[in-house]
CSV table of N, CA and C in Angstrom, one decimal:
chain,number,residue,atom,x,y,z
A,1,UNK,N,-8.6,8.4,12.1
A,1,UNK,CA,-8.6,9.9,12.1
A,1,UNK,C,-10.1,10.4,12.1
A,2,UNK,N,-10.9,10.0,11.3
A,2,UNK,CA,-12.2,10.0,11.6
A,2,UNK,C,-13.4,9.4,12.6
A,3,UNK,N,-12.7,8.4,12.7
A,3,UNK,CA,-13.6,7.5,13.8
A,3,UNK,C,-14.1,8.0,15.0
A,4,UNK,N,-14.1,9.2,15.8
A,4,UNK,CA,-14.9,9.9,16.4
A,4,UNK,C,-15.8,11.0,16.2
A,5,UNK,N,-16.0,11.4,14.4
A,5,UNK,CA,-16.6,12.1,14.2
A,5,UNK,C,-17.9,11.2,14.1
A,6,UNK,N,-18.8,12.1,14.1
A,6,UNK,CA,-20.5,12.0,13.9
A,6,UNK,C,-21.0,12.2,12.5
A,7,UNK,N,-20.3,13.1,11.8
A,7,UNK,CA,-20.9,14.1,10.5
A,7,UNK,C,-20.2,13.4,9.2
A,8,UNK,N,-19.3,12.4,9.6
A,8,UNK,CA,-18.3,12.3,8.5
A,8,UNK,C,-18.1,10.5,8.7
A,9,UNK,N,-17.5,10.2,7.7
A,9,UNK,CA,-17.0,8.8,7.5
A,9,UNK,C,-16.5,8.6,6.7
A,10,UNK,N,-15.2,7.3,6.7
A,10,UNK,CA,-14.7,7.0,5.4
A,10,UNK,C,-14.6,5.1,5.8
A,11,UNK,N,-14.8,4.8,4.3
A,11,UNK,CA,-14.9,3.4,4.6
A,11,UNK,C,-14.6,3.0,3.1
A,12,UNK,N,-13.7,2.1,3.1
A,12,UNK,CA,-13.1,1.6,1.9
A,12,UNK,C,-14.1,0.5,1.2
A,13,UNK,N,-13.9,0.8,0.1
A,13,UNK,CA,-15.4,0.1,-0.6
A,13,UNK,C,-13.8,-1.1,-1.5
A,14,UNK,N,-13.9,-2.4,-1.3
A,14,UNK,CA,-12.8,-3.4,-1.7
A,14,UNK,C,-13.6,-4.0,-3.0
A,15,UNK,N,-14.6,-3.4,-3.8
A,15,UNK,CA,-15.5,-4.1,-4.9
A,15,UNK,C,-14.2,-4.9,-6.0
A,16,UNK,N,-13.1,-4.2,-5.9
A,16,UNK,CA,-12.2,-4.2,-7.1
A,16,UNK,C,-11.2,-4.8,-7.2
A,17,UNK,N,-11.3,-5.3,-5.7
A,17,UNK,CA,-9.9,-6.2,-4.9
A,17,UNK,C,-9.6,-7.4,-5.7
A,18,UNK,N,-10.2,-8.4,-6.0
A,18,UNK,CA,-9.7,-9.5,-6.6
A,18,UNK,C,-10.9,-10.0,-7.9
A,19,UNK,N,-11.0,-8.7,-8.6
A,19,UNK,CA,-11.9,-8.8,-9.8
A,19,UNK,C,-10.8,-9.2,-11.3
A,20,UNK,N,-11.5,-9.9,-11.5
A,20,UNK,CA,-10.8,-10.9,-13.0
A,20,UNK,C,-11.7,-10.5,-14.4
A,21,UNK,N,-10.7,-10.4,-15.1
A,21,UNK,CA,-11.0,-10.2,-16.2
A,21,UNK,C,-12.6,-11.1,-16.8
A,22,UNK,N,-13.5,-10.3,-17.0
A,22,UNK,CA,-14.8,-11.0,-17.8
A,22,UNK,C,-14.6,-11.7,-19.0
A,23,UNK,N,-14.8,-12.9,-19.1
A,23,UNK,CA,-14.7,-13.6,-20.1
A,23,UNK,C,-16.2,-13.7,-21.1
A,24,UNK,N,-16.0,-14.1,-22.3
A,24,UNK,CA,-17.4,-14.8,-23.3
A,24,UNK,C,-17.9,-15.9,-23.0
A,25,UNK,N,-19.1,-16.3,-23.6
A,25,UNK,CA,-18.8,-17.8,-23.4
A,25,UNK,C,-18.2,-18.8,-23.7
A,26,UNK,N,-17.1,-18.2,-24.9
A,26,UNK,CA,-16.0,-19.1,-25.6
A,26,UNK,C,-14.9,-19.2,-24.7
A,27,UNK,N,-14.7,-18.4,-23.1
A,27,UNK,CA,-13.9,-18.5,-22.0
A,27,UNK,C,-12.7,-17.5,-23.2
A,28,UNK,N,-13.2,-16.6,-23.9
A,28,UNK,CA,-12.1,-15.2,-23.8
A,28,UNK,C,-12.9,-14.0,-23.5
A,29,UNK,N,-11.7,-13.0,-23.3
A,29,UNK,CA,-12.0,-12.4,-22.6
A,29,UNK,C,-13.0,-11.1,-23.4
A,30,UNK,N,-14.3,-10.7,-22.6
A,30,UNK,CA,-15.5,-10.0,-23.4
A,30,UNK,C,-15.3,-8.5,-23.5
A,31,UNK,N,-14.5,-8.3,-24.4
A,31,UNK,CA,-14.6,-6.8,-25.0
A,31,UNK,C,-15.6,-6.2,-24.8
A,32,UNK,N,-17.0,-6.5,-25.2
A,32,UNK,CA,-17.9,-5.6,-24.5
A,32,UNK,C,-18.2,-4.8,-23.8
A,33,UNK,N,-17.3,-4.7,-22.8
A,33,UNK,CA,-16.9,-4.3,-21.2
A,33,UNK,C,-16.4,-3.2,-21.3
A,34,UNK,N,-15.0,-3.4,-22.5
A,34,UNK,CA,-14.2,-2.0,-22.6
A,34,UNK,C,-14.3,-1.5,-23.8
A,35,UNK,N,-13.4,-0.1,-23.8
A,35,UNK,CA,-13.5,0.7,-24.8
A,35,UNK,C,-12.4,0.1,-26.2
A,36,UNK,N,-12.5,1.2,-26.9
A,36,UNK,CA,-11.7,0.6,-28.1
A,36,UNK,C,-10.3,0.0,-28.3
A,37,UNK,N,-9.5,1.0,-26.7
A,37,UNK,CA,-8.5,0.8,-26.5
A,37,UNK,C,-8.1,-0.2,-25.7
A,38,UNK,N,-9.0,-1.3,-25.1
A,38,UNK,CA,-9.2,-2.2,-24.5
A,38,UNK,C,-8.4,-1.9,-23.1
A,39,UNK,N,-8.5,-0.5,-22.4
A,39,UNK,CA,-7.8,-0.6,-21.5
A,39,UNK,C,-8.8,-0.1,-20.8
A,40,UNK,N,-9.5,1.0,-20.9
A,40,UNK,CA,-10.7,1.8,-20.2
A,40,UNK,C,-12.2,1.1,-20.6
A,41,UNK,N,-13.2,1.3,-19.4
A,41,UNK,CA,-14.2,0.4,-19.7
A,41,UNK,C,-15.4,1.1,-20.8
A,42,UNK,N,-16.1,0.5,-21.4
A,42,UNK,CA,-17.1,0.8,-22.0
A,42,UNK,C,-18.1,1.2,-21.4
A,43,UNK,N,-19.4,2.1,-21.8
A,43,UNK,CA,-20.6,2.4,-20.9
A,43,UNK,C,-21.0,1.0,-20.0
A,44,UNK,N,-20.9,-0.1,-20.7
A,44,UNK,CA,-21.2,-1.5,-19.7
A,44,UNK,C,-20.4,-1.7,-18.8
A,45,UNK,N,-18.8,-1.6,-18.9
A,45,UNK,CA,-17.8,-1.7,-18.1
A,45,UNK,C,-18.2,-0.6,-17.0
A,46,UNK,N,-18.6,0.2,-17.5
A,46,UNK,CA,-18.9,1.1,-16.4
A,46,UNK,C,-19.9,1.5,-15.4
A,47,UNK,N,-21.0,0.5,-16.3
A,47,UNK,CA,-22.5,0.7,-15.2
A,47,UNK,C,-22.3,-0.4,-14.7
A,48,UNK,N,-21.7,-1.7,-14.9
A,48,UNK,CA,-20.8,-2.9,-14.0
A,48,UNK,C,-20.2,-2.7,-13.2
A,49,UNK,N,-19.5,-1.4,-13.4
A,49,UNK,CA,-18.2,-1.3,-12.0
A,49,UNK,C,-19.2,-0.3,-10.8
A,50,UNK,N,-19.9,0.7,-11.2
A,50,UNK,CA,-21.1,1.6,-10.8
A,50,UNK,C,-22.2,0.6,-9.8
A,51,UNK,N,-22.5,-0.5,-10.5
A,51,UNK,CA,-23.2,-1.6,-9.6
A,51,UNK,C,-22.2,-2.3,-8.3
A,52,UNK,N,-21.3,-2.5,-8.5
A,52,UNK,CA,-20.4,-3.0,-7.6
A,52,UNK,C,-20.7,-2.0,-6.9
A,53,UNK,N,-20.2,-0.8,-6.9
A,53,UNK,CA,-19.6,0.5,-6.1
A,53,UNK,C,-21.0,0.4,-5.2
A,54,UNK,N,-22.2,0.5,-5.6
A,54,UNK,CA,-23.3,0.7,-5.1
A,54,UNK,C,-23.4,-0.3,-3.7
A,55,UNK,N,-23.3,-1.7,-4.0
A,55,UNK,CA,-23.7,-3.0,-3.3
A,55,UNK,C,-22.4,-3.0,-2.6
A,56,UNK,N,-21.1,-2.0,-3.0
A,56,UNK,CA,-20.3,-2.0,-1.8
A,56,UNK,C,-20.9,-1.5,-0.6
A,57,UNK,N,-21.4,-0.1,-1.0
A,57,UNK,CA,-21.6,0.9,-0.4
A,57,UNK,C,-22.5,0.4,1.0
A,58,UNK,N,-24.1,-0.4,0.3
A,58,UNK,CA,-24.8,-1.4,1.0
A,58,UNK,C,-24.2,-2.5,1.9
A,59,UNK,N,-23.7,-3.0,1.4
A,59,UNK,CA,-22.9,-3.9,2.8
A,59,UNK,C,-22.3,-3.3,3.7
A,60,UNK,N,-22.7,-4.1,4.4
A,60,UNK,CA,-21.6,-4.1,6.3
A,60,UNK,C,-20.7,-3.8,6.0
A,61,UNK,N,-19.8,-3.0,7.1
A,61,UNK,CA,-17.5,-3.7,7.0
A,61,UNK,C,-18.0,-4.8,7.4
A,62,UNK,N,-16.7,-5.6,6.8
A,62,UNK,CA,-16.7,-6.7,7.2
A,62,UNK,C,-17.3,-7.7,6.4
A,63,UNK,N,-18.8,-7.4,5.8
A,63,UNK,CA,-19.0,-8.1,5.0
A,63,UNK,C,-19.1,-8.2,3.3
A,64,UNK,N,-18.2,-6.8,2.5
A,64,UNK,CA,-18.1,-6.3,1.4
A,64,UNK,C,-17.4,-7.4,0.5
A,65,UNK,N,-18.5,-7.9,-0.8
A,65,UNK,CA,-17.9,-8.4,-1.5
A,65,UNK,C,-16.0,-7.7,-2.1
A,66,UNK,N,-15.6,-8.4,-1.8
A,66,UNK,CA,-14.1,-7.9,-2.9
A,66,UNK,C,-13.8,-8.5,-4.1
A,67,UNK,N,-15.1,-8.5,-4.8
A,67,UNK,CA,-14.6,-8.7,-6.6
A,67,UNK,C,-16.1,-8.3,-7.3
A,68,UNK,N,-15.8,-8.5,-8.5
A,68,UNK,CA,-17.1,-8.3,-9.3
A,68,UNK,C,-16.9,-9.4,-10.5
A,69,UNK,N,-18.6,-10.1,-10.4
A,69,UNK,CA,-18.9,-10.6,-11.6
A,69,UNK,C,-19.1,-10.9,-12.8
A,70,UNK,N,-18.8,-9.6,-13.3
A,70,UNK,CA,-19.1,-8.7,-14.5
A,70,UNK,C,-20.7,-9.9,-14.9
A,71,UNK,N,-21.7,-9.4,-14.4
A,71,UNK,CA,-22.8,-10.2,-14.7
A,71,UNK,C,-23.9,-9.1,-15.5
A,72,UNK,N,-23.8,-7.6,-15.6
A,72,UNK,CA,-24.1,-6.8,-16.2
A,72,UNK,C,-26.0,-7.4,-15.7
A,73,UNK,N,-26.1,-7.8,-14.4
A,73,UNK,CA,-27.6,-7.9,-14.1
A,73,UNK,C,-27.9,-7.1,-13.8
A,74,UNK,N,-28.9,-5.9,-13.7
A,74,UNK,CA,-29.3,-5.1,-13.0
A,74,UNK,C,-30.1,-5.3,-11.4
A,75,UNK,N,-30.9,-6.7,-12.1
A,75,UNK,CA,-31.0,-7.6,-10.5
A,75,UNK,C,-30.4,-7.5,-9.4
A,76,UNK,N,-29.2,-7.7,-9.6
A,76,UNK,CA,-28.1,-7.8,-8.1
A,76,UNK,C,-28.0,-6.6,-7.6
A,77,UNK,N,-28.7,-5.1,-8.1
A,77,UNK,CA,-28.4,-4.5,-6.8
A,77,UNK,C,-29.0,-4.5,-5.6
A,78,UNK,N,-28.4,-4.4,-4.8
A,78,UNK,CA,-29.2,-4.2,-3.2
A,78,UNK,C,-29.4,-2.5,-2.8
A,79,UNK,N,-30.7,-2.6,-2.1
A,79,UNK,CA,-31.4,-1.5,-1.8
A,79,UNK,C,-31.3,-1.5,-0.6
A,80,UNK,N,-31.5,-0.1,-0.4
A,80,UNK,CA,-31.7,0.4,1.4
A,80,UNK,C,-33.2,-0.3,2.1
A,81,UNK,N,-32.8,-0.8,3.5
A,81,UNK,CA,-33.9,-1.5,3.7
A,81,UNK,C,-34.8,-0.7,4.8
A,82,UNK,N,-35.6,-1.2,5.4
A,82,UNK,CA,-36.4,-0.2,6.5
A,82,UNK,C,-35.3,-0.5,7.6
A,83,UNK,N,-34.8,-1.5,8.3
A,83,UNK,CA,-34.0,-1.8,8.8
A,83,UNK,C,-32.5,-1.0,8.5
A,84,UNK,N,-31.8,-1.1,7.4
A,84,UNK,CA,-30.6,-0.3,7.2
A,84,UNK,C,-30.9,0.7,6.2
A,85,UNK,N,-31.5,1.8,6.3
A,85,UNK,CA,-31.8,2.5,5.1
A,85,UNK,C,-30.7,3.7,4.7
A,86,UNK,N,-29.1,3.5,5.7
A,86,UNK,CA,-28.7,4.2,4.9
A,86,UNK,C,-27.2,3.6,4.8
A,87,UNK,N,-26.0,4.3,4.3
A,87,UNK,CA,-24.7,3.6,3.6
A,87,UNK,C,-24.0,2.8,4.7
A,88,UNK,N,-23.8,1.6,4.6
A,88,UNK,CA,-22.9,1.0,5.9
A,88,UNK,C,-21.4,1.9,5.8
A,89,UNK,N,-21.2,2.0,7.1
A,89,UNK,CA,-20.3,2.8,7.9
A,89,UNK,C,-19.6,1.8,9.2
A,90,UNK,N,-18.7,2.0,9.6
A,90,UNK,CA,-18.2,0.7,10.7
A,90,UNK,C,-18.8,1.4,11.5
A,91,UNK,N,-19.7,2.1,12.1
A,91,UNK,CA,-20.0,2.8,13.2
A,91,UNK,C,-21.4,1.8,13.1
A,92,UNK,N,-22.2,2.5,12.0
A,92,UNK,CA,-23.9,1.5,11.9
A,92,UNK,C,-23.3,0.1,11.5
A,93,UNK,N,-22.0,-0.4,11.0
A,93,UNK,CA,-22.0,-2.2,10.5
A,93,UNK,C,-22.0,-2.4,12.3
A,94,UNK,N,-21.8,-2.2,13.5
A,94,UNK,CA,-21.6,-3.1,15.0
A,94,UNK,C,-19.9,-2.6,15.1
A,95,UNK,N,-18.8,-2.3,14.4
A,95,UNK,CA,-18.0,-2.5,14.1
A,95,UNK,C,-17.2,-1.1,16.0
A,96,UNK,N,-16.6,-1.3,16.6
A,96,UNK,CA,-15.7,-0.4,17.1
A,96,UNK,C,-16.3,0.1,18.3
A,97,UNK,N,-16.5,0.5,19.0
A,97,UNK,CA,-17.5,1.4,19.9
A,97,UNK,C,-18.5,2.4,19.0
A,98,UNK,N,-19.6,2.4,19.1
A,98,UNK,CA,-20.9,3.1,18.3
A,98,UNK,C,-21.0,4.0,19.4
A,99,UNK,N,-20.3,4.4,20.4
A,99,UNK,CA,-20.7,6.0,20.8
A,99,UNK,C,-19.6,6.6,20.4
A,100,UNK,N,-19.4,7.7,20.0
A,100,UNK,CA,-18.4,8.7,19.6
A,100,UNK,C,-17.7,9.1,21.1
A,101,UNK,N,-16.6,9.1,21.1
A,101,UNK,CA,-16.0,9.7,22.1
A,101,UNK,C,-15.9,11.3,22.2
A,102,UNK,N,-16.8,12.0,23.3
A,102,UNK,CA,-16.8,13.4,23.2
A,102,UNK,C,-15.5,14.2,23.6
A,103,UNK,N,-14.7,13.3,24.3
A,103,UNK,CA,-13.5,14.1,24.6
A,103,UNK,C,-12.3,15.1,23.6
A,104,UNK,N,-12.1,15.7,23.5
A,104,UNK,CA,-10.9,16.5,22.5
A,104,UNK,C,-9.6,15.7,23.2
A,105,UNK,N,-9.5,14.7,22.2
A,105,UNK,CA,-8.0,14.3,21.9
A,105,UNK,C,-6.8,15.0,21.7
A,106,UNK,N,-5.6,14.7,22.0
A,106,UNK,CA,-4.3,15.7,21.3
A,106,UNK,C,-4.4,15.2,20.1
A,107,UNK,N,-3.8,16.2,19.1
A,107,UNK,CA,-3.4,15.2,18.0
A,107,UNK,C,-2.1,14.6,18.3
A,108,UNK,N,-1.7,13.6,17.4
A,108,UNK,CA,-0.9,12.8,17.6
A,108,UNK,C,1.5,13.2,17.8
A,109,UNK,N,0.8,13.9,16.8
A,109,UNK,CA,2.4,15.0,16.7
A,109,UNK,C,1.9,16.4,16.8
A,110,UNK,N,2.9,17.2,17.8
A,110,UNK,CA,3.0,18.4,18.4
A,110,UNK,C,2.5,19.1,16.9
A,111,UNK,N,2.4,20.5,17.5
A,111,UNK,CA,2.3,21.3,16.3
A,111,UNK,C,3.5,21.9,16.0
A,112,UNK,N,4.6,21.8,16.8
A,112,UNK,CA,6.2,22.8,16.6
A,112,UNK,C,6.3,21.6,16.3
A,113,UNK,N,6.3,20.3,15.8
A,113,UNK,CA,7.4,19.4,15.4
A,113,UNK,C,7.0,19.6,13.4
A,114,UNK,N,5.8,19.6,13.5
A,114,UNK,CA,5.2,20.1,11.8
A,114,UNK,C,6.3,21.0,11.4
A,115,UNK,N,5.9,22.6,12.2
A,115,UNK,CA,7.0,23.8,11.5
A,115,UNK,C,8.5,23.7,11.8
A,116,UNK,N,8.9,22.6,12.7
A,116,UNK,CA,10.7,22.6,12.6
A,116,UNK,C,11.0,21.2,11.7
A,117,UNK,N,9.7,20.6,10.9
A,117,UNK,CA,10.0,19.7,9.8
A,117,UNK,C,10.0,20.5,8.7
A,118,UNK,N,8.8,21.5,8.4
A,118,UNK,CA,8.7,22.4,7.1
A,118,UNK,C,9.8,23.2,7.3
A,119,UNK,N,10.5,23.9,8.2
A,119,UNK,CA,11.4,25.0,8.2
A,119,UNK,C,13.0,23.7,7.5
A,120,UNK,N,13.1,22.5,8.4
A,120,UNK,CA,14.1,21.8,7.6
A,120,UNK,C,14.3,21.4,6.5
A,121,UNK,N,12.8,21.4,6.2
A,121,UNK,CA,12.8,20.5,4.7
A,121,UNK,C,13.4,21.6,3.8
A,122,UNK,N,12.6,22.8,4.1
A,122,UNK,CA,13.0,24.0,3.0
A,122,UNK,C,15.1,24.5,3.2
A,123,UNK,N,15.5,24.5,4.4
A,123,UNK,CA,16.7,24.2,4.8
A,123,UNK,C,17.8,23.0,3.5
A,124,UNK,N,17.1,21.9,3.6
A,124,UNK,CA,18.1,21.0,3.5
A,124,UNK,C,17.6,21.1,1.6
A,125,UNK,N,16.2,22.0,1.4
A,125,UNK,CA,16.2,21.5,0.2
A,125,UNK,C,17.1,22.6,-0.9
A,126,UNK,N,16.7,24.1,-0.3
A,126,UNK,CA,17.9,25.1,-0.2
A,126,UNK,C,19.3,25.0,-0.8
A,127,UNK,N,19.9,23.9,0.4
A,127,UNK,CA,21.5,23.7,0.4
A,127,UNK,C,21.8,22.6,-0.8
């Protein structure tokens, strides 16, 4: 839906996708991370998930880690370079055609099929 704009982007950041519980080094799992209720993260839980989100952001599509280490390094973040100095996007990762198509597209569904769905829905919801 976006993929021809210029001004705008959306790109799914997967930091979270197959991230495992942090363990101690007794191999249980490190409370430090979360809050009291052990469900929501702690200031550390959260400048750990904040570093992910960032080093998502820096990577290519295509090449975004999908988990986190809970390694609480501050080291591992990655910075904008002179070469990529700003958020990968599939447009700057090589990803799709990198010229925007100028043409005005239809949209995909009519605009009378929208108002004879909303006039039904209110119809069927009515009865």
């Amino acid at each position: 839906r976006y993929e021809q704009r210029e001004d705008f982007a959306v790109v799914v950041q997967p930091f979270f996708r197959n991230t495992v519980l942090p363990l101690d080094r007794d191999g249980k799992p490190d409370l430090s991370f979360f809050a009291a209720d052990c469900f929501h993260f702690s200031r550390k839980g959260y400048a750990e998930m904040a570093m992910a989100l960032w080093n998502n952001m820096m990577e290519p599509v295509g090449e975004k880690q999908t988990y986190n280490n809970f390694t609480y390094d501050r080291s591992k973040l990655k910075c904008p370079t002179p070469e990529k100095p700003f958020l990968s996007t599939v447009r700057n990762s090589g990803f799709r055609n990198s010229v925007p198509d100028s043409e005005k597209t239809e949209p995909s569904v009519p605009y009378w099929a929208v108002i004879v769905a909303a006039v039904a829905g209110v119809l069927v919801g009515s009865a």
